[in-house]
Amino acid sequence: MVCKGQCCAEQTSCVQAIHIEPVFLLCASRCLVTRVSFRILSRGYSGSPFPHQPVPDLSKTLFRYLGSLQPLVSKDELESTRELVEEFLRPGGQGEELAKQLQKRAERTDNWLTDWRHQAIYLENHLPLPVHSSPAVLLPQRDHKDWRGQLRFASKLISGVLDFKAKIESPDGLTEIWRGRPLCPHQYHDFFGSCREPGYKRDRVLLQPAHKSLSQYVTVCRNYQFFQMDVYNSDGSPLTEDQIHQQMLFLRAHSYKTDKEPVGVLTTDHRNSWGRAYTTLIRDRLNRESVRSIQRSLFTVCLDATALKYSEELYSSRTAAQMLHGGGTHANSGNRWFDKTLQFVVGEDGTCGLIYDQATADASAILTMLGHVLEYCSRGPKRLPPRTPLTRLPPPKKLYFNFPPETKQHIENAKQNLDILVNDLDICCFTFSDFGKSFPKKHNMRPGAFLQVALQLAYYRCHESLCATCEVVSLRTFHRGRSDVVRCSSSEALEFVQAADEPNRLAGEKLSLLKKAVESHQCATEQVLQGQSVDGTLLALKMLCISSGAALPAILMDTSYAVSSHWKLFTGQVSSPIDCVMCYGPLVPDGYSVCFAPSLDSITVCVSAFDCCQETDAQKLSDSLQGALRDMQSLIIKCQPGEA
């Protein structure tokens, strides 16, 4: 396996061979006596057709930063921050030197932001992966209602994923076009055979070396048990759906009883706790071999038992929660290995979806893959005769674990922590059917910006103020681009939400403020899409100082920066033709997450919050959001009746 350059502040596009002493390997495990060679890998493309991400102008970026603070901090705090910015930008000052260093980094790396963001946002985050980091995608309910249909669909799903893998590995590859520009496919090649590994200080991502072939098997989880199941014949050809189904039947016949120790629950714990448990777990040779098998597998398939029955009204919310964290230790959470990049979930009751690790995969690429897989699954059954392999296909191999007392205690601790998290998360999913993205488009407003302004109005009505809000956008138009965030709170949005419920303000004036707020957000979004990110630049300043041992700039130690980056509203939008619901947890304890999935005539929304915070309420914000959407529609129709 390969460690994907998290340990280096500066990562170039070349491949470096390094050796890591056992004391630092595998979470500083001192029990290992062998030396293992990893490589730091940056799979750059020589002569890439994709433009490199530009380095933003520092003074212009900080000017936009000051603008983003206006609706969030007091005038005195804003003035204090303005003075810090002026001092930082003075000729010969720290800002000028850091700008030169950032430009040098951009010239010698594939992408000046991606690796730093990857390290700071994901690998150094010690919070549990479920809820806090790994999003879940809930796919349409399947028509099967028992284990027979479950295994048949899971077999077809595996075939569909292998078909997608074959496509990205083909000479023609995969071409995606967005707004007339191709999207960088770099991350697709890291989807398969990759896995996160926990550490004391930071995690690492293990990838298969570029010169070695990927594994030929997947990991299947059932009843808290893990199996290594081959999906390719000995000649390299993929198994047919019927062959995979036969493998699934064998696996089911050998996993009737639920394992007493749900070892997968360990991967749900805080990363430093899991890092300590991981060190203990892999001291045992049998455990180490089983863990390595899971880490090297192409992906994971979780065969879940039927979840609790819910009313039709609560179905999407409860199923989304089940998909996100497995439902707790008495449900399907032990049926997971959250460190894997891709975990496909297929339930006996027809539920299906995916949990993915953002350290390796982004939403836009995941949705492209799922679109291909669902299209494959919609085809009729393939009745191809099984190919005769050169050697006999082995049955699925159960992965065994030994559980010394210390590991059993780690599992008990992880179970307690997980159940607390599961019980604390409040999710509300709903479909707003009054209108969809065609309505704002008809009135010359971008749907995404329109929805963000509606969310600002909904939050303001609940909390009587705006808060730091970010929207995740894709930067895959750049070489090795991943993602960044747009700052959604603006002075224009504040003006609109303050005027929206004022009875003395004219409707025409309110509409004008609404349009300005939408235009302001769209402008901010375009700047980030062009590589002119405020937060990406601020992160780069921080990482440059850390890597050189220099003191952090005062602007990053300022109260305004802390307030404006405490994302109480963490938002995103699913732009995909497939019918799905994406959900994830809030970034901060007193915050919300909100994911929009607009179609032409409706908008599916998933809102989450933590019950432990008395200030937040997912249902209340959901109701307020629906009211804000209706009020904004009524305002537009009232002022422009002929265009309704």
XYZ file of C-alpha atoms in Angstrom:
644
model
C 0.000 0.000 0.000
C 1.018 3.621 -0.428
C 0.787 6.539 1.982
C -0.621 9.531 0.143
C 1.700 12.414 1.060
C 0.000 13.695 4.198
C 3.231 13.891 6.125
C 4.855 16.493 3.919
C 3.966 20.147 3.978
C 5.507 20.476 0.534
C 4.515 17.790 -1.961
C 5.806 17.811 -5.506
C 4.438 15.991 -8.514
C 7.252 13.463 -8.525
C 7.110 10.116 -6.763
C 9.518 9.826 -3.882
C 10.572 6.534 -2.320
C 10.965 6.678 1.419
C 11.369 4.221 4.259
C 9.530 4.654 7.510
C 10.893 3.195 10.717
C 8.503 0.778 12.443
C 8.228 3.140 15.405
C 6.310 5.583 13.178
C 4.491 3.019 11.101
C 0.991 1.823 11.796
C 0.227 4.449 14.410
C 3.614 4.223 16.094
C 3.239 0.513 16.798
C 6.399 -0.578 18.611
C 5.559 -4.261 18.278
C 6.510 -4.575 14.618
C 10.046 -5.605 13.858
C 9.975 -5.478 10.077
C 10.683 -2.423 7.983
C 7.896 -1.515 5.591
C 8.420 0.691 2.587
C 5.761 3.222 1.697
C 5.847 5.746 -1.091
C 4.510 9.250 -0.965
C 2.418 9.449 -4.049
C 1.120 12.328 -6.079
C -0.306 10.901 -9.248
C 0.142 13.940 -11.445
C -0.363 13.905 -15.189
C 2.530 15.180 -17.250
C 1.283 17.684 -19.772
C -2.156 17.784 -18.190
C -4.850 19.394 -20.360
C -6.310 20.996 -17.241
C -5.210 24.472 -16.166
C -3.365 24.841 -12.896
C -5.248 26.559 -10.115
C -4.201 30.229 -10.067
C -2.782 31.930 -7.002
C -5.199 34.661 -5.867
C -4.015 38.242 -5.479
C -3.517 38.606 -1.727
C -4.728 42.200 -1.365
C -7.898 41.575 -3.388
C -8.579 38.381 -1.453
C -8.270 40.104 1.917
C -10.518 42.918 0.681
C -13.193 40.304 -0.048
C -12.484 38.766 3.350
C -13.246 42.079 5.042
C -16.482 42.296 3.067
C -17.538 38.843 4.284
C -17.111 40.000 7.900
C -19.577 42.885 7.702
C -22.765 40.917 8.504
C -21.050 38.864 11.221
C -19.017 41.141 13.486
C -19.437 44.549 15.156
C -18.138 47.778 13.601
C -15.354 47.983 16.169
C -14.259 44.395 15.476
C -14.375 45.047 11.733
C -12.261 48.176 12.081
C -9.743 46.320 14.240
C -9.467 43.572 11.624
C -9.093 46.167 8.870
C -6.068 47.601 10.683
C -4.549 44.120 10.999
C -5.029 43.537 7.274
C -3.372 46.853 6.412
C -0.416 46.021 8.612
C -0.163 42.537 7.088
C -0.155 43.957 3.541
C 2.312 46.782 4.094
C 5.328 46.778 1.726
C 8.060 44.489 2.976
C 5.724 42.960 5.537
C 4.736 39.367 6.308
C 2.029 39.320 3.663
C 4.412 40.153 0.851
C 6.818 37.398 1.896
C 4.076 34.775 2.244
C 2.665 35.724 -1.164
C 6.078 35.028 -2.729
C 6.297 31.681 -0.947
C 2.824 30.699 -2.133
C 3.711 31.594 -5.710
C 6.819 29.402 -5.507
C 4.744 26.522 -4.153
C 2.265 26.889 -7.018
C 5.116 26.705 -9.534
C 6.528 23.443 -8.182
C 3.356 21.538 -7.238
C 0.435 20.156 -9.206
C -2.025 22.129 -7.105
C -1.056 24.538 -4.344
C -4.297 24.028 -2.382
C -5.431 20.406 -2.725
C -2.867 18.648 -0.524
C -2.998 21.269 2.203
C -6.777 21.252 2.312
C -6.717 17.459 2.260
C -4.392 17.444 5.262
C -5.934 20.231 7.345
C -9.637 19.577 6.752
C -9.692 15.781 6.760
C -6.560 14.004 7.931
C -5.918 16.203 10.971
C -9.563 16.217 12.042
C -9.903 13.969 15.103
C -13.702 13.788 15.086
C -15.389 10.483 14.132
C -15.867 9.812 10.424
C -19.604 8.983 10.645
C -21.737 12.136 10.870
C -18.784 14.528 11.210
C -16.871 13.764 8.021
C -18.177 10.994 5.749
C -21.336 11.934 3.814
C -24.018 9.409 2.954
C -25.983 9.206 -0.273
C -29.445 7.679 -0.006
C -30.541 6.164 -3.310
C -34.112 5.352 -4.393
C -35.752 2.462 -2.573
C -35.389 -0.826 -4.430
C -38.333 -3.133 -4.978
C -36.928 -6.144 -3.092
C -38.166 -6.903 0.441
C -36.143 -9.965 1.476
C -32.647 -11.397 1.488
C -33.062 -13.025 -1.916
C -33.689 -9.711 -3.617
C -30.975 -8.125 -1.505
C -28.317 -10.537 -2.743
C -29.505 -10.335 -6.342
C -29.378 -6.514 -6.342
C -26.054 -6.428 -4.493
C -24.591 -8.707 -7.178
C -25.767 -6.391 -9.924
C -24.518 -3.345 -8.046
C -21.038 -4.867 -7.731
C -21.069 -5.588 -11.475
C -22.064 -1.989 -12.120
C -19.206 -0.630 -10.003
C -16.731 -2.924 -11.769
C -18.118 -1.699 -15.091
C -17.436 1.892 -14.005
C -13.922 0.920 -12.906
C -13.305 -0.643 -16.317
C -14.470 2.559 -17.991
C -12.106 4.869 -16.114
C -9.248 2.434 -16.769
C -10.002 2.151 -20.495
C -7.850 4.043 -23.037
C -10.698 6.478 -23.714
C -11.230 7.011 -19.989
C -14.082 9.107 -18.646
C -14.848 12.557 -20.026
C -16.955 14.984 -18.012
C -17.893 18.422 -19.275
C -19.196 21.220 -17.069
C -19.999 24.620 -18.547
C -18.024 23.638 -21.612
C -14.917 22.765 -19.575
C -13.595 19.254 -18.888
C -13.326 18.053 -15.288
C -10.125 16.531 -13.938
C -10.560 12.738 -13.458
C -7.529 12.389 -11.160
C -9.391 11.266 -8.043
C -11.284 8.412 -9.756
C -8.151 6.301 -9.828
C -7.893 6.587 -6.045
C -11.455 5.373 -5.423
C -10.562 1.698 -5.593
C -8.221 -0.182 -3.294
C -7.781 2.841 -1.026
C -8.386 3.185 2.684
C -7.772 5.637 5.483
C -5.478 4.547 8.309
C -5.862 6.142 11.760
C -2.984 7.837 13.509
C -2.238 9.610 16.768
C -1.674 13.061 15.256
C -3.140 12.647 11.797
C -4.539 9.959 9.549
C -3.010 8.783 6.303
C -4.560 7.471 3.102
C -3.239 4.154 1.834
C -3.167 3.706 -1.933
C -1.974 0.863 -4.087
C 1.388 1.726 -5.720
C 1.017 2.911 -9.297
C 3.253 0.123 -10.632
C 1.202 -2.619 -8.947
C -2.167 -4.002 -9.956
C -5.159 -3.380 -7.740
C -6.600 -6.201 -5.708
C -9.090 -8.552 -7.330
C -11.604 -8.717 -4.490
C -14.087 -6.687 -2.452
C -14.929 -6.755 1.231
C -18.469 -7.829 2.100
C -19.889 -7.210 5.595
C -22.814 -9.157 7.026
C -23.846 -9.663 10.652
C -20.712 -7.802 11.817
C -18.554 -10.297 9.898
C -16.128 -9.419 7.113
C -15.437 -11.520 4.021
C -12.894 -11.273 1.239
C -14.804 -12.042 -1.963
C -13.117 -12.332 -5.360
C -14.831 -10.456 -8.192
C -12.396 -11.327 -10.997
C -11.461 -14.622 -12.582
C -7.864 -15.768 -12.630
C -7.522 -14.455 -16.204
C -8.492 -10.949 -15.071
C -12.032 -10.972 -16.453
C -14.764 -9.724 -14.095
C -17.205 -12.254 -12.712
C -20.669 -12.274 -14.220
C -23.630 -11.209 -12.104
C -24.622 -14.863 -11.665
C -21.129 -15.791 -10.510
C -21.141 -12.946 -7.986
C -24.590 -14.040 -6.846
C -23.328 -17.559 -6.217
C -20.506 -16.095 -4.144
C -23.071 -14.062 -2.185
C -25.180 -17.151 -1.470
C -22.131 -18.951 -0.097
C -21.269 -15.947 2.040
C -24.765 -15.722 3.489
C -24.787 -19.421 4.337
C -21.635 -18.902 6.402
C -22.694 -15.752 8.287
C -26.021 -16.608 9.917
C -24.922 -15.754 13.435
C -24.015 -12.211 14.409
C -20.477 -11.842 15.735
C -20.389 -10.949 19.406
C -17.624 -8.404 18.915
C -18.504 -5.822 16.212
C -14.935 -4.939 15.299
C -16.128 -2.477 12.652
C -17.492 -0.219 15.400
C -13.895 0.733 16.196
C -13.786 2.747 12.949
C -16.655 4.952 14.201
C -14.721 6.320 17.175
C -12.723 9.537 17.494
C -9.678 9.221 15.286
C -7.077 9.416 18.068
C -9.025 6.800 20.100
C -9.277 4.563 17.055
C -5.578 5.160 16.414
C -4.708 3.766 19.848
C -7.103 0.848 19.413
C -5.689 0.202 15.928
C -2.165 -0.091 17.300
C -3.359 -2.666 19.821
C -5.501 -4.515 17.286
C -2.800 -5.098 14.680
C -0.204 -6.336 17.153
C -1.846 -9.696 16.596
C -0.767 -11.265 13.301
C -4.236 -12.634 12.452
C -5.827 -9.242 13.075
C -3.172 -7.493 11.024
C -3.784 -9.782 8.054
C -7.547 -9.263 8.269
C -7.198 -5.481 8.504
C -4.794 -5.457 5.567
C -7.288 -7.460 3.511
C -10.002 -4.865 4.159
C -7.664 -1.971 3.434
C -6.527 -3.420 0.105
C -9.985 -4.449 -1.130
C -11.467 -2.537 -4.047
C -14.447 -1.362 -1.990
C -16.846 -2.540 0.679
C -20.404 -3.856 0.351
C -22.517 -3.831 3.524
C -25.433 -6.280 3.585
C -27.653 -4.716 6.226
C -30.446 -6.315 8.195
C -33.902 -4.767 7.990
C -34.045 -1.522 9.933
C -36.924 -0.486 12.152
C -40.159 0.328 10.369
C -41.082 3.997 10.119
C -44.092 5.914 8.932
C -43.996 7.191 5.360
C -43.593 10.735 6.690
C -40.459 9.843 8.661
C -39.039 7.284 6.229
C -36.576 9.505 4.346
C -35.272 11.197 7.512
C -34.767 7.970 9.458
C -33.335 6.082 6.490
C -30.895 8.911 5.788
C -29.740 8.699 9.411
C -29.382 4.917 9.129
C -27.303 5.353 5.997
C -25.115 7.993 7.652
C -24.161 6.105 10.819
C -25.744 2.636 10.611
C -28.337 3.231 13.325
C -26.150 2.462 16.328
C -24.701 -0.622 17.964
C -28.060 -2.430 18.079
C -28.613 -1.876 14.367
C -26.103 -1.919 11.493
C -23.214 0.281 12.651
C -21.059 -2.811 13.281
C -21.557 -3.700 9.638
C -19.196 -0.947 8.474
C -15.532 -0.155 8.031
C -15.711 3.625 7.839
C -12.059 3.986 6.845
C -12.803 2.559 3.375
C -13.210 5.133 0.614
C -16.356 3.492 -0.797
C -18.976 1.620 1.240
C -22.071 0.513 -0.645
C -25.020 -0.356 1.579
C -27.796 -2.740 0.516
C -30.539 -3.539 3.012
C -32.935 -6.478 3.088
C -35.817 -3.996 3.070
C -34.766 -2.371 -0.217
C -32.743 0.518 1.189
C -29.513 1.236 -0.599
C -26.909 3.942 -0.704
C -23.283 4.818 -0.236
C -20.999 6.226 2.451
C -17.742 7.698 1.186
C -14.598 9.157 2.702
C -13.996 12.768 1.671
C -10.251 12.396 2.195
C -10.195 10.619 -1.170
C -13.493 11.355 -2.919
C -15.582 14.452 -3.677
C -19.337 14.632 -4.125
C -19.284 15.539 -7.816
C -17.150 12.521 -8.725
C -19.158 10.222 -6.449
C -22.417 11.278 -8.106
C -20.938 10.642 -11.554
C -19.985 7.127 -10.482
C -23.418 6.493 -8.943
C -25.116 7.707 -12.113
C -23.190 5.101 -14.107
C -23.898 2.355 -11.561
C -27.638 3.082 -11.365
C -27.903 3.166 -15.146
C -26.175 -0.215 -15.243
C -28.539 -1.587 -12.594
C -31.575 -0.405 -14.566
C -30.679 -2.674 -17.471
C -32.250 -6.078 -17.767
C -30.501 -9.082 -16.234
C -27.459 -10.297 -18.108
C -27.661 -13.971 -18.950
C -24.061 -14.441 -19.935
C -22.570 -17.890 -19.435
C -19.843 -17.872 -16.799
C -16.364 -17.910 -18.251
C -14.231 -20.903 -17.437
C -11.382 -19.530 -15.333
C -7.871 -20.845 -15.563
C -8.107 -21.831 -11.915
C -11.110 -22.611 -9.780
C -12.777 -19.592 -8.204
C -12.249 -19.691 -4.426
C -15.265 -19.144 -2.164
C -15.477 -15.973 -0.048
C -12.923 -16.037 2.729
C -14.028 -15.031 6.205
C -11.690 -12.616 7.956
C -11.081 -13.611 11.555
C -10.024 -11.478 14.503
C -8.654 -12.177 17.954
C -9.957 -10.003 20.776
C -7.642 -9.571 23.745
C -9.159 -7.807 26.781
C -7.717 -4.431 25.770
C -9.355 -4.603 22.324
C -12.673 -5.685 23.846
C -12.549 -2.605 26.061
C -11.797 -0.414 23.056
C -14.854 -1.849 21.301
C -17.055 -1.183 24.336
C -15.834 2.406 24.516
C -16.447 2.900 20.801
C -19.969 1.452 21.120
C -20.835 3.870 23.913
C -19.471 6.862 22.017
C -21.272 5.854 18.838
C -24.656 5.459 20.510
C -24.275 8.881 22.092
C -23.560 10.343 18.646
C -26.443 8.471 17.007
C -28.923 9.623 19.647
C -27.658 13.189 19.456
C -28.074 13.626 15.700
C -31.362 15.056 14.475
C -32.070 14.746 10.737
C -35.029 16.169 8.853
C -35.447 15.325 5.154
C -38.304 16.737 3.095
C -39.330 17.448 -0.475
C -40.526 20.974 -1.205
C -42.960 20.539 -4.078
C -44.281 24.099 -4.616
C -41.605 24.739 -7.234
C -38.146 23.636 -8.304
C -35.131 25.172 -9.958
C -37.122 26.144 -13.045
C -38.859 28.956 -11.098
C -35.780 31.072 -10.229
C -34.331 30.328 -13.670
C -37.467 31.783 -15.237
C -36.819 34.995 -13.326
C -33.127 35.168 -14.283
C -31.779 33.969 -10.930
C -29.363 31.106 -10.461
C -31.172 28.353 -8.497
C -28.203 27.673 -6.210
C -27.848 31.330 -5.213
C -31.631 31.636 -4.804
C -31.665 28.682 -2.389
C -28.759 30.082 -0.377
C -30.536 33.415 0.100
C -33.682 31.535 1.163
C -31.578 29.667 3.734
C -30.195 32.958 5.057
C -33.755 34.241 5.486
C -34.833 31.014 7.208
C -31.902 31.146 9.637
C -32.469 34.841 10.362
C -36.101 34.177 11.248
C -35.049 31.428 13.662
C -32.080 33.175 15.282
C -32.529 36.912 14.546
C -29.032 37.184 13.082
C -26.917 35.785 10.284
C -24.090 33.362 10.920
C -20.946 32.121 9.229
C -22.179 30.036 6.309
C -20.174 28.067 3.768
C -21.191 26.249 0.623
C -18.933 23.533 -0.781
C -18.158 23.833 -4.504
C -16.030 21.733 -6.830
C -12.735 22.925 -8.301
C -12.305 19.967 -10.633
C -11.909 22.240 -13.659
C -8.322 22.693 -12.412
C -5.532 20.127 -12.517
C -5.908 17.940 -9.409
C -8.584 20.302 -8.152
C -10.830 19.040 -5.377
C -13.153 21.447 -3.550
C -13.339 24.701 -1.627
C -15.997 26.812 0.077
C -17.976 29.945 -0.730
C -18.741 32.405 2.059
C -22.518 32.796 1.814
C -23.283 35.477 4.407
C -23.066 38.925 2.836
C -24.101 42.494 3.600
C -26.556 42.222 0.681
C -28.138 39.112 2.234
C -28.374 40.887 5.594
C -30.150 43.866 4.016
C -32.677 41.577 2.373
C -33.483 39.409 5.395
C -33.894 42.491 7.594
C -36.298 44.032 5.092
C -38.198 40.841 4.212
C -40.569 40.959 7.200
C -40.763 44.754 7.507
C -44.412 45.697 6.835
C -43.489 49.280 5.896
C -41.091 48.290 3.114
C -42.506 48.229 -0.408
C -42.631 44.906 -2.253
C -40.621 46.356 -5.134
C -37.873 47.422 -2.739
C -37.783 43.968 -1.170
C -37.539 42.352 -4.593
C -34.653 44.644 -5.508
C -32.817 43.644 -2.323
C -33.525 39.969 -3.035
C -32.007 40.244 -6.512
C -28.934 42.022 -5.111
C -28.461 39.283 -2.513
C -28.749 36.554 -5.165
C -26.330 38.378 -7.472
C -23.866 38.880 -4.619
C -23.829 35.175 -3.818
C -23.483 34.232 -7.448
C -20.531 36.612 -7.806
C -18.855 35.089 -4.730
C -19.428 31.597 -6.139
C -17.917 32.489 -9.513
C -14.824 33.900 -7.835
C -14.220 30.618 -5.977
C -14.881 28.573 -9.120
C -12.190 30.646 -10.842
C -9.741 29.785 -8.063
C -10.065 33.090 -6.189
C -10.996 31.608 -2.825
C -10.849 33.538 0.446
C -10.658 30.492 2.702
C -8.281 28.555 0.490
C -5.885 31.513 0.564
C -6.177 31.945 4.331
C -5.491 28.229 4.793
C -2.408 28.530 2.571
C -1.072 31.393 4.718
C -1.532 29.255 7.811
C 0.136 26.183 6.293
C 3.093 28.220 4.984
C 3.747 29.520 8.479
C 3.404 26.076 10.054
C 5.743 24.461 7.532
C 8.435 27.119 8.097
C 7.959 27.452 11.846
C 6.999 31.122 11.528
C 4.446 32.873 13.712
C 0.910 32.920 12.389
C -0.254 36.278 11.008
C -2.336 38.360 13.408
C -5.290 38.192 11.018
C -5.492 34.434 11.657
C -5.408 34.936 15.430
C -8.130 37.564 15.293
C -11.609 37.172 16.820
C -13.196 38.072 13.485
C -11.473 35.157 11.785
C -12.657 32.762 14.494
C -16.252 33.998 14.188
C -16.303 33.970 10.386
C -14.898 30.442 10.103
C -17.117 28.885 12.778
C -19.458 27.450 10.149
C -22.855 27.307 11.827
C -24.416 26.650 8.438
C -22.585 24.031 6.386
C -24.302 23.683 3.026
C -24.019 22.034 -0.347
C -26.032 21.268 -3.446
C -26.429 17.995 -5.312
C -26.322 18.751 -9.032
C -27.037 15.374 -10.537
C -29.693 13.789 -12.744
C -29.974 10.823 -10.370
C -32.653 10.779 -7.712
C -30.824 10.821 -4.399
C -30.583 12.459 -0.994
C -27.177 13.440 0.375
C -26.758 13.967 4.091
C -23.987 14.828 6.535
C -23.697 16.230 10.015
C -23.025 19.821 11.146
C -19.445 21.021 11.311
C -19.844 22.609 14.749
C -21.904 21.608 17.830
C -24.162 24.680 17.580
C -24.651 24.479 13.840
C -26.637 22.886 11.030
C -25.893 21.084 7.815
C -28.200 21.664 4.863
C -27.995 19.833 1.537
C -30.172 20.808 -1.417
C -31.066 18.512 -4.316
C -33.183 20.633 -6.683
C -35.033 19.184 -9.650
C -37.064 21.108 -12.192
C -40.288 21.061 -10.185
C -39.264 20.261 -6.600
C -36.426 20.586 -4.101
C -35.304 17.788 -1.800
C -33.598 19.074 1.337
C -31.793 17.334 4.188
C -31.217 19.341 7.375
C -29.304 18.067 10.402
C -28.450 19.432 13.842
C -27.388 18.131 17.238
C -29.967 17.687 19.989
C -27.380 18.573 22.626
C -27.523 22.192 21.491
C -30.661 23.917 22.742
C -30.260 26.709 20.182
C -30.606 24.491 17.101
C -33.614 22.550 15.844
C -33.543 20.754 12.487
C -37.323 20.628 12.185
C -37.716 24.314 13.035
C -35.137 25.361 10.440
C -36.777 23.047 7.872
C -40.172 24.656 8.472
C -38.628 28.123 8.329
C -36.869 27.279 5.066
C -40.099 26.149 3.422
C -41.764 29.345 4.591
C -38.896 31.446 3.224
C -39.105 29.741 -0.182
C -42.855 30.353 -0.386
C -42.503 33.988 0.701
C -39.779 34.653 -1.867
C -41.934 33.061 -4.567
C -44.932 35.171 -3.527
C -42.816 38.334 -3.554
C -41.615 37.666 -7.099
C -45.102 36.812 -8.361
C -46.570 39.903 -6.677
C -44.024 42.211 -8.308
C -43.901 40.420 -11.653
C -47.378 38.895 -12.116
C -47.074 38.659 -15.877
C -43.940 36.521 -15.624
C -45.251 34.016 -13.061
